[in-house]
Coordinates of C-alpha atoms in Angstrom, one line a residue:
M1 CA 6.5 -6.3 31.3
T2 CA 6.2 -8.6 34.2
Y3 CA 8.2 -10.8 36.1
L4 CA 7.6 -13.2 38.7
A5 CA 8.4 -12.2 42.9
E6 CA 11.0 -14.4 44.2
K7 CA 10.9 -15.2 47.6
T8 CA 15.2 -15.1 48.4
S9 CA 15.6 -12.1 49.9
I10 CA 18.7 -9.8 52.1
G11 CA 17.7 -9.4 55.7
F12 CA 17.3 -5.8 56.8
P13 CA 21.3 -4.7 57.1
W14 CA 21.3 -3.2 60.1
A15 CA 25.1 -2.4 60.8
A16 CA 25.1 -0.6 57.7
F17 CA 22.1 1.5 59.5
V18 CA 23.7 2.2 62.2
A19 CA 26.4 2.5 60.9
L20 CA 25.0 5.4 58.3
S21 CA 23.1 6.6 61.8
L22 CA 26.7 6.9 63.1
G23 CA 27.0 8.9 60.6
M24 CA 24.3 11.3 59.9
I25 CA 24.6 12.3 63.8
V26 CA 28.3 13.4 62.4
F27 CA 26.4 15.7 59.6
G28 CA 23.9 18.0 63.5
L29 CA 27.2 17.3 64.8
A30 CA 29.0 19.4 62.0
E31 CA 26.0 22.0 61.3
S32 CA 26.6 22.9 64.8
Y33 CA 30.9 22.9 64.4
G34 CA 30.6 26.9 62.9
P35 CA 27.4 27.8 64.9
L36 CA 28.7 27.4 68.4
S37 CA 32.3 28.5 67.6
A38 CA 30.6 31.8 66.8
L39 CA 28.1 31.6 69.6
T40 CA 30.6 30.7 72.2
E41 CA 32.7 33.9 70.5
V42 CA 36.0 30.9 70.0
I43 CA 35.3 33.4 65.9
P44 CA 35.9 36.5 66.7
S45 CA 32.9 38.1 67.4
N46 CA 33.6 40.3 63.2
L47 CA 33.8 36.9 61.7
A48 CA 31.3 35.7 63.1
W49 CA 28.7 35.1 60.2
L50 CA 31.4 32.4 58.6
G51 CA 30.4 30.3 61.5
F52 CA 27.5 30.0 60.5
T53 CA 28.3 29.6 56.3
L54 CA 31.2 28.1 56.2
P55 CA 30.0 24.7 56.6
Y56 CA 27.1 24.7 54.2
L57 CA 29.1 25.7 51.5
F58 CA 31.5 24.0 51.6
G59 CA 29.2 21.5 51.6
G60 CA 28.2 21.5 48.8
I61 CA 31.0 20.9 46.7
G62 CA 32.2 18.4 49.9
A63 CA 27.9 16.4 49.1
L64 CA 29.2 16.8 44.9
L65 CA 31.6 14.8 45.8
A66 CA 30.3 12.5 47.6
G67 CA 28.0 11.7 45.1
Y68 CA 30.4 11.0 42.1
I69 CA 32.3 8.7 44.1
A70 CA 28.7 7.1 45.7
D71 CA 27.8 6.1 41.7
A72 CA 31.9 5.5 40.7
L73 CA 33.3 3.9 43.6
G74 CA 29.8 3.1 45.4
R75 CA 28.0 4.1 48.3
K76 CA 30.1 2.2 51.1
L77 CA 33.5 3.8 50.4
A78 CA 32.0 6.8 49.5
F79 CA 30.4 7.2 53.3
I80 CA 34.1 5.6 53.9
L81 CA 36.1 8.7 52.1
S82 CA 33.6 11.0 53.9
S83 CA 34.1 9.9 57.5
G84 CA 37.5 9.8 57.3
L85 CA 38.1 13.4 56.4
V86 CA 35.7 14.6 58.7
L87 CA 38.4 13.4 61.5
L88 CA 40.8 15.0 59.6
G89 CA 38.9 18.1 59.7
M90 CA 38.7 17.4 63.9
I91 CA 42.9 16.9 64.0
L92 CA 43.2 20.1 62.3
Y93 CA 41.7 21.9 65.3
L94 CA 44.1 19.5 67.6
P95 CA 46.8 22.4 67.6
V96 CA 43.6 25.1 68.8
W97 CA 42.0 23.1 71.0
L98 CA 45.4 22.7 72.6
N99 CA 46.4 26.5 72.0
F100 CA 49.1 25.3 69.9
V101 CA 48.7 27.8 68.7
S102 CA 47.1 31.9 68.4
G103 CA 46.3 34.6 66.8
V104 CA 45.5 35.0 62.4
A105 CA 47.1 31.2 63.1
R106 CA 44.3 30.4 65.2
T107 CA 41.9 31.6 62.7
I108 CA 42.4 30.9 60.5
T109 CA 43.2 26.7 61.1
L110 CA 39.9 27.1 62.8
L111 CA 38.7 27.6 59.7
V112 CA 40.0 25.3 58.4
S113 CA 39.4 23.1 60.3
I114 CA 35.3 23.8 59.8
A115 CA 35.2 24.6 56.3
I116 CA 36.5 20.8 55.4
V117 CA 34.8 19.3 58.7
G118 CA 31.3 21.3 57.2
M119 CA 32.2 19.4 53.8
A120 CA 33.0 16.4 54.7
A121 CA 29.9 16.0 56.5
I122 CA 27.7 17.5 53.8
G123 CA 29.0 15.4 52.3
L124 CA 28.1 11.7 54.0
E125 CA 24.3 12.2 53.1
S126 CA 23.8 11.6 49.9
P127 CA 25.9 7.7 50.2
V128 CA 24.2 7.8 53.3
L129 CA 20.3 8.5 51.1
A130 CA 21.4 6.3 48.3
M131 CA 22.3 3.3 50.6
I132 CA 19.1 2.7 52.1
S133 CA 16.4 3.6 49.3
E134 CA 19.0 0.8 47.9
S135 CA 18.8 -1.8 50.6
V136 CA 15.0 -2.1 52.0
N137 CA 11.9 -3.0 50.6
S138 CA 9.5 0.5 50.1
Q139 CA 7.4 -0.2 53.4
Y140 CA 10.6 0.4 55.3
R141 CA 12.7 2.6 52.4
S142 CA 9.3 5.3 53.9
K143 CA 10.2 4.7 57.7
L144 CA 14.0 4.9 57.5
L145 CA 14.8 7.3 55.1
V146 CA 13.4 9.5 57.3
I147 CA 14.7 7.8 60.2
G148 CA 18.6 7.9 59.0
P149 CA 18.8 11.1 58.7
N150 CA 16.8 12.4 61.7
F151 CA 19.7 11.6 63.6
G152 CA 21.3 14.5 62.5
N153 CA 18.5 16.8 64.3
L154 CA 19.7 14.6 67.1
G155 CA 23.3 15.4 66.9
V156 CA 22.9 19.5 66.7
A157 CA 20.8 19.0 69.9
L158 CA 24.2 17.1 71.8
A159 CA 26.4 19.6 71.0
Y160 CA 24.2 21.7 73.3
V161 CA 23.1 19.2 75.8
P162 CA 25.6 20.9 79.1
L163 CA 23.0 23.7 79.4
L164 CA 20.9 21.9 80.5
I165 CA 23.0 20.7 83.2
F166 CA 24.5 23.7 84.4
G167 CA 22.2 26.5 82.7
I168 CA 22.3 29.6 80.2
N169 CA 24.4 31.4 81.3
S170 CA 27.1 29.1 83.0
A171 CA 30.6 30.2 81.7
I172 CA 30.7 26.1 82.2
A173 CA 28.1 25.5 79.5
A174 CA 29.9 27.8 77.4
S175 CA 32.6 25.6 77.6
A176 CA 31.1 22.2 77.9
N177 CA 28.7 23.1 74.8
Y178 CA 31.9 22.8 73.2
E179 CA 33.9 20.3 74.4
L180 CA 30.8 17.9 74.1
A181 CA 30.9 18.8 70.1
L182 CA 34.9 18.2 69.0
I183 CA 34.0 14.5 71.5
L184 CA 31.9 13.6 69.8
M185 CA 33.0 14.5 66.0
Y186 CA 36.2 12.4 67.2
V187 CA 33.9 9.2 68.5
A188 CA 31.1 9.0 66.8
P189 CA 33.0 8.6 62.1
T190 CA 35.3 6.8 64.1
I191 CA 32.7 4.4 65.2
G192 CA 30.2 4.9 61.8
L193 CA 33.6 4.3 59.9
I194 CA 35.4 0.7 61.4
L195 CA 30.8 -0.1 61.4
A196 CA 31.0 0.0 58.0
W197 CA 34.1 -0.5 57.0
L198 CA 34.0 -4.3 58.4
K199 CA 30.1 -4.9 58.7
A200 CA 27.9 -2.6 55.6
S201 CA 27.2 -4.3 52.4
E202 CA 27.7 -2.5 48.5
T203 CA 24.0 -2.4 47.6
L204 CA 22.4 -4.8 45.2
P205 CA 20.6 -2.0 42.7
W206 CA 24.4 -0.5 42.5
R207 CA 26.6 -3.3 42.4
A208 CA 23.7 -5.1 39.0
V209 CA 24.8 -1.2 37.0
K210 CA 27.9 -1.6 37.6
K211 CA 28.6 -5.0 36.2
Q212 CA 25.7 -3.9 33.0
S213 CA 24.6 -6.9 35.6
N214 CA 20.3 -7.1 35.3
V215 CA 19.3 -5.1 37.5
E216 CA 15.4 -6.1 38.0
D217 CA 17.3 -9.2 39.8
A218 CA 18.9 -6.8 41.7
W219 CA 15.2 -4.9 42.6
K220 CA 12.8 -7.9 43.6
K221 CA 15.8 -9.1 46.3
I222 CA 15.8 -5.9 47.8
D223 CA 11.6 -5.5 46.9
N224 CA 9.1 -7.5 46.5
T225 CA 6.8 -4.6 45.9
T226 CA 4.4 -4.3 43.0
E227 CA 3.9 -1.9 41.6
T228 CA 6.9 0.2 40.5
V229 CA 8.0 3.9 40.1
N230 CA 6.4 5.5 36.2
P231 CA 9.1 8.1 36.0
N232 CA 7.1 9.7 33.6
A233 CA 8.3 13.3 34.3
G234 CA 11.6 15.6 33.0
L235 CA 14.8 15.6 34.5
G236 CA 14.3 19.5 34.6
L237 CA 11.3 19.2 36.8
R238 CA 13.0 16.9 38.9
F239 CA 15.7 19.2 39.7
L240 CA 13.8 21.9 39.7
T241 CA 11.4 20.2 43.0
L242 CA 13.6 19.9 44.9
I243 CA 16.3 22.5 44.1
L244 CA 13.1 24.8 45.0
I245 CA 11.6 22.7 47.7
G246 CA 15.4 22.3 50.1
I247 CA 16.6 25.8 49.0
V248 CA 13.7 26.6 51.3
Q249 CA 14.1 24.1 53.4
D250 CA 17.8 24.6 54.2
V251 CA 17.5 28.7 54.7
A252 CA 14.5 27.4 57.3
F253 CA 16.6 25.3 59.3
V254 CA 19.6 27.4 59.5
Y255 CA 17.7 30.6 60.4
I256 CA 15.1 29.4 63.0
T257 CA 17.9 27.0 64.6
Y258 CA 20.8 29.6 64.4
G259 CA 20.5 32.9 62.4
A260 CA 16.6 34.8 64.2
S261 CA 17.5 33.7 67.4
F262 CA 21.4 34.9 67.2
A263 CA 20.2 38.2 65.4
Y264 CA 16.9 39.5 68.2
F265 CA 16.5 36.9 70.4
S266 CA 19.6 36.4 72.1
N267 CA 18.0 35.9 75.4
V268 CA 17.0 32.5 73.9
A269 CA 19.2 31.7 71.2
A270 CA 21.5 28.8 72.9
Y271 CA 18.1 27.4 73.8
V272 CA 16.6 27.7 70.5
P273 CA 18.9 24.3 69.0
L274 CA 19.2 21.8 72.4
I275 CA 15.4 22.6 71.9
G276 CA 14.7 22.1 68.6
G277 CA 17.3 19.9 68.7
F278 CA 15.1 17.0 70.0
T279 CA 11.8 18.3 69.0
M280 CA 12.8 17.1 65.7
T281 CA 14.1 14.6 66.5
I282 CA 10.7 13.2 67.8
V283 CA 8.7 14.4 64.6
G284 CA 11.4 12.7 62.5
V285 CA 10.6 9.1 64.4
V286 CA 6.6 10.1 65.1
A287 CA 6.6 11.4 60.7
G288 CA 8.6 8.0 60.0
L289 CA 7.2 5.4 61.8
L290 CA 3.9 6.9 61.4
V291 CA 3.5 8.6 58.3
T292 CA 5.2 8.8 55.8
S293 CA 4.4 5.1 54.6
K294 CA 0.7 5.3 55.1
V295 CA 0.9 9.1 53.3
S296 CA 1.4 9.9 49.6
R297 CA 4.8 11.8 48.6
K298 CA 2.6 14.3 46.5
V299 CA 0.5 15.1 49.7
F300 CA 3.0 14.9 52.5
S301 CA 5.4 17.5 51.1
L302 CA 2.3 20.0 50.0
M303 CA 1.0 19.3 53.9
S304 CA 4.9 20.3 55.1
Y305 CA 5.8 23.3 53.3
G306 CA 2.3 24.9 53.8
M307 CA 2.4 23.8 58.1
L308 CA 5.7 25.6 57.1
A309 CA 5.1 29.1 55.5
V310 CA 1.8 29.3 58.5
F311 CA 4.4 28.8 61.4
W312 CA 6.9 31.9 59.9
A313 CA 3.6 33.6 59.2
L314 CA 2.4 32.8 62.7
L315 CA 5.7 34.1 64.3
W316 CA 6.2 36.5 62.4
V317 CA 2.6 38.6 64.5
V318 CA 4.2 36.8 68.1
G319 CA 7.1 38.2 67.6
S320 CA 6.0 41.6 66.9
V321 CA 3.7 41.9 69.1
T322 CA 5.5 40.4 72.8
K323 CA 8.4 39.8 73.8
S324 CA 8.2 37.3 76.4
S325 CA 11.1 34.5 76.2
F326 CA 8.3 32.3 76.8
A327 CA 6.0 33.1 74.0
I328 CA 8.8 33.5 71.4
L329 CA 11.0 30.4 72.4
S330 CA 7.8 28.3 71.7
M331 CA 7.2 29.5 68.8
F332 CA 10.0 28.9 68.0
T333 CA 9.5 25.5 69.1
L334 CA 6.6 24.5 67.1
L335 CA 9.3 25.5 64.1
M336 CA 10.5 23.3 64.4
V337 CA 7.5 20.4 63.3
P338 CA 7.7 21.6 59.9
V339 CA 11.0 23.1 59.8
E340 CA 11.4 18.6 60.6
L341 CA 8.1 17.3 57.9
T342 CA 10.5 19.5 55.5
W343 CA 13.4 18.3 55.8
A344 CA 11.9 14.7 55.5
S345 CA 10.0 15.7 52.1
R346 CA 12.7 15.7 50.6
A347 CA 15.1 13.0 52.0
L348 CA 11.5 10.8 51.0
L349 CA 12.3 12.3 47.2
E350 CA 15.7 13.1 46.5
P351 CA 17.0 9.5 45.6
E352 CA 13.5 8.2 44.6
L353 CA 13.2 10.2 41.4
F354 CA 17.1 9.0 40.5
P355 CA 18.5 5.7 39.1
T356 CA 20.9 4.2 40.5
N357 CA 23.9 4.8 37.9
R358 CA 23.3 8.2 38.8
R359 CA 21.6 8.3 41.7
G360 CA 24.4 9.4 44.3
L361 CA 25.4 12.5 41.6
Y362 CA 22.6 13.6 41.0
V363 CA 21.3 13.8 44.8
S364 CA 23.8 15.9 45.0
L365 CA 23.7 18.1 42.3
V366 CA 20.3 18.7 43.9
R367 CA 22.3 19.2 47.2
F368 CA 25.3 21.4 46.1
V369 CA 22.9 23.6 44.8
V370 CA 20.9 24.0 47.8
W371 CA 24.3 24.2 50.1
V372 CA 25.1 26.7 48.6
S373 CA 22.5 29.2 47.7
S374 CA 21.0 28.0 50.9
A375 CA 24.2 29.0 53.2
I376 CA 23.6 32.5 50.9
I377 CA 20.5 33.8 52.1
A378 CA 21.4 32.9 55.7
G379 CA 24.7 34.7 56.0
L380 CA 23.1 38.0 54.2
L381 CA 20.1 37.6 56.6
I382 CA 21.8 37.4 59.4
L383 CA 24.6 39.7 58.3
I384 CA 22.2 42.2 57.1
P385 CA 20.6 43.9 60.1
L386 CA 17.6 43.9 59.4
P387 CA 14.4 45.0 61.4
F388 CA 12.8 42.0 62.3
A389 CA 9.7 42.0 60.8
I390 CA 11.2 42.4 57.8
G391 CA 13.1 39.1 58.0
A392 CA 10.3 37.2 59.2
A393 CA 8.8 38.0 56.1
S394 CA 11.0 36.9 54.4
M395 CA 11.7 34.3 55.8
F396 CA 7.5 33.3 54.8
I397 CA 7.7 35.0 51.2
I398 CA 10.5 31.0 50.8
A399 CA 8.4 29.1 52.3
L400 CA 5.6 30.8 50.3
I401 CA 8.1 29.2 46.8
G402 CA 8.3 26.2 48.7
V403 CA 4.3 25.5 48.0
G404 CA 5.1 27.0 44.6
G405 CA 7.7 24.1 44.6
T406 CA 5.4 21.0 45.9
L407 CA 2.2 22.2 44.0
I408 CA 4.4 22.4 40.7
W409 CA 5.2 18.1 41.5
Y410 CA 2.1 17.6 42.9
Y411 CA 0.1 18.2 39.4
K412 CA 3.2 16.9 37.4
G413 CA 5.7 15.1 39.2
F414 CA 4.9 11.2 39.4
E415 CA 4.1 9.2 43.0
T416 CA 7.2 7.8 44.5
G417 CA 5.5 6.4 47.9
N418 CA 5.5 2.6 48.6
K419 CA 7.0 1.8 45.2
N420 CA 9.6 -0.4 43.6
L421 CA 12.5 1.4 42.5
L422 CA 13.1 -0.8 39.1
G423 CA 11.4 1.8 37.2
L424 CA 14.1 4.7 37.3
D425 CA 16.6 2.0 36.2
L426 CA 14.6 0.5 33.3
E427 CA 13.9 4.6 32.0
K428 CA 17.4 4.7 30.9
T429 CA 15.9 2.1 27.6
A430 CA 12.2 3.5 27.7
R431 CA 11.8 7.0 28.3
S432 CA 7.8 7.0 29.8
I433 CA 7.4 3.4 31.2
A434 CA 3.4 1.9 32.1
P435 CA 4.1 0.2 36.0
V436 CA 5.6 -3.1 36.3
K437 CA 3.1 -5.8 38.0
V438 CA 5.2 -8.2 40.3
S439 CA 2.4 -11.4 39.8
D440 CA 1.4 -12.6 42.5
P441 CA 2.4 -16.8 43.4
K442 CA -1.0 -17.7 44.0
D443 CA -2.4 -16.5 40.9
N444 CA -0.7 -19.6 39.1

């Protein structure tokens, strides 16, 4: 099957990308909301583990709802509704912030707020990934699927900036961290919601699928890439791969950013999210601009998870032989490199493995399983008082599972890098298709 590449194409959706990026900043801030509440003891110390797990448990539910809405009502509306739900969760926090409630009522109100914000903010990522993957050509897609979600790391880092100003042991810094995160969580989703409402457009492939019009024409207007994805691996293998690598990556992020430092190295615990957030932001931008459009998805994911396993082994060794704050913090910083690269690998693969009519829901099903499983695993690793050597060894073994998942995809999966995603939609009528070539007008 062939089709002629059209000269007409849509412009780059800058306003939509800015709105989506603001949404991802909220995502990162929401990840810090619960842990910051625990670290600053806004949550009672005996309930601190809830601050680390509630956002992710409810985030899985939020992802599922957002994905369903994204497929049923559109990516734009799913993003807007999720942003609005973040604001609702923050409004629920106001009685706590203004000291209108105390005691048990204060704790319950705070935990409900954390749960709703986590549910909404983590739900944002499904429509963000779907909208980016359906709005730009394959070269831009390779870059923006990494750079867009990468703003979540910036959100994590921004919440801890007062440490640079006031110092780690300052009571002012602890309070300022929390206040800054809260203010940004009111401002960012509001701006993102308004921009999305006024400037973002629904994606052409989703419109075509919803109206049962010509989906090939919709993809041609977005991406004239000459080769399409050939989805010759079943849905079961796609789900298995994404769930395996997703759990490994999420547990690594939560445990390295909040859990391990909080449990074993309290002298550097508050610095880890700050330095880690900025480190991952830089790594994500560099990888998105210079690497992901030039390396196959299979190679990139295998490399990323291999690095994660190696660096966990190094932290295991360093943490066992020295208590030097500099050495430990250096290893934590280095670990953020593969943590970000594995996140990038997930962000690339998740929307590229499913057809438009189910992209939001299927990505969300993966994220539901991943977030809930990661919350349970990370919560147990944080809650159970394990020696550091056992905790680090556990993370090394978990990282090896991720390597196994990428090896499965390397040998049994299909390549999606720099290819038009039209083949995923054609799969509905033909389970296995040959690569579709776009004829070059120069050949005619």
